GROMACS .gro file of C-alpha atoms in nm:
model
  223
    1MET     CA    1   6.182  15.552   7.159
    2SER     CA    2   6.474  15.613   7.154
    3LYS     CA    3   6.625  15.581   7.531
    4LEU     CA    4   6.888  15.581   7.816
    5TYR     CA    5   6.930  15.229   8.027
    6LEU     CA    6   7.197  15.286   8.333
    7VAL     CA    7   7.191  14.884   8.419
    8PRO     CA    8   7.348  14.763   8.739
    9THR     CA    9   7.586  14.461   8.729
   10PRO     CA   10   7.663  14.238   9.008
   11ILE     CA   11   7.989  14.363   9.257
   12GLY     CA   12   8.071  14.017   9.241
   13ASN     CA   13   7.812  13.706   9.306
   14LEU     CA   14   7.639  13.688   8.996
   15GLU     CA   15   7.310  13.602   9.145
   16ASP     CA   16   7.252  13.924   9.179
   17ILE     CA   17   7.194  14.093   8.865
   18THR     CA   18   6.814  14.144   8.825
   19LEU     CA   19   6.564  13.949   8.560
   20ARG     CA   20   6.426  14.343   8.459
   21ALA     CA   21   6.826  14.423   8.427
   22ILE     CA   22   6.923  14.041   8.185
   23ARG     CA   23   6.622  14.153   7.948
   24THR     CA   24   6.680  14.480   7.880
   25LEU     CA   25   7.028  14.388   7.824
   26LYS     CA   26   6.897  14.188   7.522
   27GLU     CA   27   6.662  14.395   7.394
   28VAL     CA   28   6.815  14.757   7.331
   29ASP     CA   29   7.039  14.873   7.024
   30PHE     CA   30   7.312  14.864   7.171
   31ILE     CA   31   7.560  14.845   7.496
   32LEU     CA   32   7.755  15.059   7.586
   33ALA     CA   33   8.102  14.912   7.890
   34GLU     CA   34   8.334  15.015   8.102
   35ASP     CA   35   8.569  14.697   7.983
   36THR     CA   36   8.423  14.509   7.670
   37ARG     CA   37   8.663  14.218   7.873
   38THR     CA   38   8.456  14.250   8.182
   39SER     CA   39   8.176  14.299   8.070
   40GLY     CA   40   8.175  14.051   7.846
   41LYS     CA   41   8.168  13.752   8.030
   42LEU     CA   42   7.863  13.907   8.231
   43LEU     CA   43   7.756  13.921   7.859
   44LYS     CA   44   7.800  13.538   7.822
   45HIS     CA   45   7.651  13.388   8.072
   46PHE     CA   46   7.363  13.521   8.046
   47GLU     CA   47   7.318  13.426   7.659
   48ILE     CA   48   7.328  13.788   7.580
   49ALA     CA   49   7.419  13.917   7.216
   50THR     CA   50   7.322  14.289   7.204
   51GLN     CA   51   7.632  14.437   7.020
   52MET     CA   52   7.882  14.604   7.272
   53TYR     CA   53   8.135  14.934   7.239
   54SER     CA   54   8.375  15.028   7.504
   55HIS     CA   55   8.327  15.346   7.700
   56HIS     CA   56   8.505  15.477   7.966
   57MET     CA   57   8.648  15.741   8.169
   58HIS     CA   58   8.956  15.818   7.859
   59ASN     CA   59   8.702  15.804   7.544
   60GLU     CA   60   8.399  15.870   7.700
   61HIS     CA   61   8.460  16.263   7.625
   62LYS     CA   62   8.482  16.152   7.250
   63SER     CA   63   8.261  15.938   7.170
   64VAL     CA   64   7.912  16.119   7.319
   65GLU     CA   65   7.814  16.328   7.045
   66GLY     CA   66   7.844  15.948   6.803
   67VAL     CA   67   7.571  15.815   7.116
   68ILE     CA   68   7.369  16.060   7.134
   69SER     CA   69   7.300  16.052   6.763
   70ARG     CA   70   7.239  15.703   6.758
   71LEU     CA   71   6.963  15.734   7.061
   72LYS     CA   72   6.865  16.109   6.890
   73ASN     CA   73   6.780  15.859   6.565
   74GLY     CA   74   6.578  15.621   6.769
   75GLU     CA   75   6.794  15.350   6.867
   76THR     CA   76   6.788  15.206   7.225
   77CYS     CA   77   7.142  15.223   7.513
   78ALA     CA   78   7.234  15.062   7.749
   79LEU     CA   79   7.495  15.188   7.964
   80ILE     CA   80   7.711  14.998   8.180
   81SER     CA   81   8.023  14.929   8.413
   82ASP     CA   82   8.223  14.668   8.532
   83ALA     CA   83   8.076  14.642   8.865
   84GLY     CA   84   7.812  14.842   9.066
   85THR     CA   85   7.571  15.128   8.934
   86PRO     CA   86   7.702  15.308   8.565
   87ALA     CA   87   7.783  15.681   8.709
   88ILE     CA   88   7.875  15.606   9.096
   89SER     CA   89   8.278  15.678   9.050
   90ASP     CA   90   8.252  15.526   8.713
   91PRO     CA   91   8.168  15.601   8.390
   92GLY     CA   92   7.739  15.758   8.307
   93PHE     CA   93   7.727  16.123   8.406
   94LEU     CA   94   7.870  16.304   8.078
   95LEU     CA   95   7.661  16.123   7.897
   96THR     CA   96   7.355  16.143   8.165
   97ARG     CA   97   7.438  16.479   8.153
   98ALA     CA   98   7.349  16.532   7.731
   99CYS     CA   99   7.081  16.306   7.717
  100VAL     CA  100   6.861  16.511   7.972
  101GLN     CA  101   7.001  16.854   7.782
  102GLN     CA  102   6.847  16.684   7.458
  103ASP     CA  103   6.550  16.566   7.629
  104ILE     CA  104   6.647  16.168   7.538
  105ASP     CA  105   6.457  15.962   7.859
  106VAL     CA  106   6.736  15.820   8.089
  107GLU     CA  107   6.578  15.519   8.306
  108CYS     CA  108   6.806  15.423   8.604
  109LEU     CA  109   6.709  15.007   8.697
  110PRO     CA  110   6.735  14.958   9.073
  111GLY     CA  111   7.056  14.736   9.153
  112ALA     CA  112   7.409  14.657   9.337
  113THR     CA  113   7.564  14.981   9.468
  114ALA     CA  114   7.899  14.844   9.672
  115PHE     CA  115   7.888  15.155   9.947
  116VAL     CA  116   7.475  15.005  10.050
  117PRO     CA  117   7.574  14.616  10.173
  118ALA     CA  118   7.914  14.822  10.280
  119LEU     CA  119   7.696  15.108  10.473
  120VAL     CA  120   7.411  14.876  10.654
  121ASN     CA  121   7.618  14.576  10.751
  122SER     CA  122   7.923  14.874  10.943
  123GLY     CA  123   7.693  14.928  11.250
  124LEU     CA  124   7.746  15.285  11.250
  125PRO     CA  125   7.471  15.531  11.204
  126ASN     CA  126   7.291  15.483  10.876
  127ASP     CA  127   6.957  15.708  10.861
  128LYS     CA  128   7.225  16.078  10.763
  129PHE     CA  129   7.565  16.000  10.565
  130VAL     CA  130   7.783  16.133  10.297
  131PHE     CA  131   7.938  15.940  10.017
  132GLU     CA  132   8.284  16.065   9.965
  133GLY     CA  133   8.380  15.813   9.646
  134PHE     CA  134   8.778  15.830   9.592
  135LEU     CA  135   8.932  16.055   9.812
  136PRO     CA  136   9.173  16.313   9.586
  137VAL     CA  137   9.524  16.108   9.484
  138LYS     CA  138   9.730  16.425   9.569
  139LYS     CA  139   9.639  16.767   9.552
  140GLY     CA  140   9.327  16.852   9.717
  141ARG     CA  141   9.378  16.506   9.947
  142GLN     CA  142   9.486  16.728  10.285
  143THR     CA  143   9.189  17.030  10.182
  144ARG     CA  144   8.923  16.730  10.188
  145LEU     CA  145   9.085  16.600  10.433
  146LYS     CA  146   9.049  16.894  10.641
  147LEU     CA  147   8.689  16.980  10.567
  148LEU     CA  148   8.589  16.656  10.668
  149THR     CA  149   8.700  16.675  11.059
  150GLU     CA  150   8.359  16.892  11.119
  151GLU     CA  151   8.142  16.629  10.882
  152THR     CA  152   7.837  16.484  11.164
  153ARG     CA  153   7.737  16.219  10.941
  154THR     CA  154   7.855  15.870  10.847
  155MET     CA  155   8.083  15.835  10.582
  156ILE     CA  156   8.148  15.665  10.302
  157PHE     CA  157   8.471  15.611  10.126
  158TYR     CA  158   8.630  15.354   9.807
  159GLU     CA  159   8.942  15.263   9.827
  160SER     CA  160   9.264  15.061   9.619
  161PRO     CA  161   9.390  14.800   9.836
  162HIS     CA  162   9.748  14.892   9.785
  163LYS     CA  163   9.595  15.197   9.929
  164LEU     CA  164   9.393  15.137  10.199
  165LEU     CA  165   9.664  15.145  10.511
  166LYS     CA  166   9.807  15.479  10.361
  167THR     CA  167   9.420  15.584  10.372
  168LEU     CA  168   9.357  15.458  10.758
  169THR     CA  169   9.654  15.639  10.905
  170HIS     CA  170   9.568  15.982  10.735
  171PHE     CA  171   9.196  15.924  10.873
  172GLY     CA  172   9.441  15.891  11.209
  173GLU     CA  173   9.597  16.192  11.138
  174TYR     CA  174   9.208  16.424  11.089
  175PHE     CA  175   8.995  16.262  11.269
  176GLY     CA  176   9.186  16.132  11.573
  177THR     CA  177   9.236  15.712  11.584
  178ASP     CA  178   8.929  15.585  11.763
  179ARG     CA  179   8.691  15.751  11.532
  180GLN     CA  180   8.525  15.409  11.482
  181VAL     CA  181   8.533  15.301  11.127
  182SER     CA  182   8.456  14.938  10.927
  183VAL     CA  183   8.606  14.832  10.624
  184SER     CA  184   8.421  14.588  10.383
  185ARG     CA  185   8.620  14.384  10.074
  186GLU     CA  186   8.542  14.161   9.866
  187LEU     CA  187   8.133  14.181   9.933
  188THR     CA  188   7.938  13.929   9.759
  189LYS     CA  189   8.255  13.665   9.665
  190LEU     CA  190   8.327  13.410   9.824
  191PHE     CA  191   8.647  13.608  10.086
  192GLU     CA  192   8.357  13.853  10.178
  193GLU     CA  193   8.523  14.051  10.483
  194THR     CA  194   8.401  14.314  10.739
  195LYS     CA  195   8.621  14.463  11.017
  196ARG     CA  196   8.525  14.680  11.243
  197GLY     CA  197   8.723  14.925  11.553
  198ASN     CA  198   8.829  15.175  11.589
  199ILE     CA  199   9.070  15.302  11.358
  200ALA     CA  200   9.450  15.244  11.507
  201GLU     CA  201   9.285  14.834  11.523
  202VAL     CA  202   9.146  14.862  11.179
  203LEU     CA  203   9.508  14.977  11.082
  204SER     CA  204   9.663  14.682  11.296
  205TYR     CA  205   9.494  14.417  11.143
  206TYR     CA  206   9.496  14.580  10.811
  207THR     CA  207   9.939  14.599  10.817
  208GLU     CA  208   9.939  14.272  10.908
  209LYS     CA  209   9.693  14.087  10.739
  210PRO     CA  210   9.751  14.315  10.376
  211ALA     CA  211   9.404  14.340  10.160
  212LYS     CA  212   9.307  14.225   9.895
  213GLY     CA  213   9.080  14.328   9.614
  214GLU     CA  214   8.784  14.605   9.588
  215ILE     CA  215   8.716  14.821   9.886
  216VAL     CA  216   8.467  15.076  10.089
  217ILE     CA  217   8.545  15.224  10.411
  218ILE     CA  218   8.266  15.367  10.630
  219VAL     CA  219   8.378  15.602  10.889
  220GLU     CA  220   8.190  15.733  11.252
  221GLY     CA  221   8.092  16.098  11.162
  222LYS     CA  222   8.221  16.357  11.450
  223LYS     CA  223   8.004  16.358  11.789
   0.00000   0.00000   0.00000
């Protein structure tokens, strides 16, 4: 029976993959991967020999039609990203929407997602939160930050290390430098680190100690 499986992969520590995820990746007819080189290492580690194809932000618009055709012919497919849960700031939405529109079953397995441990260990309120992902690089960035100045829920952002100081500086300008923030990087990896404090303190810390690795920023909402 045709089905699309959205399969989370570890965000760092390979032990975080589930037994169900490994079984699914072995049983499906083919796998779609954001980066076949990165995912190839994961599949090799767990002795998964399923055929893998490239599916990323630059080709997903073109590849969706072909994937849908294969699924409608009765095949099963697993979609994986480089790390974490597909479609969370990664490719996956377009294919999932197309499957829903074509009445093809979609199943998302539970598993690793970077923002959950970052939110939980931040020490900031997590009963209500809003996921913002990556802010616009240029166009729309100022508009988005202005809208968020009135946000009372805890806010979650993804950021690259070379843009961290710029983003924290903008947060200080729009939210105030006394606003509490938590920056988690390299989650589940050997050099995992979480730095907590107000924006001014955390900005000063990473000015003196440049950050490396994938980053999740948790920002306190307006009181």
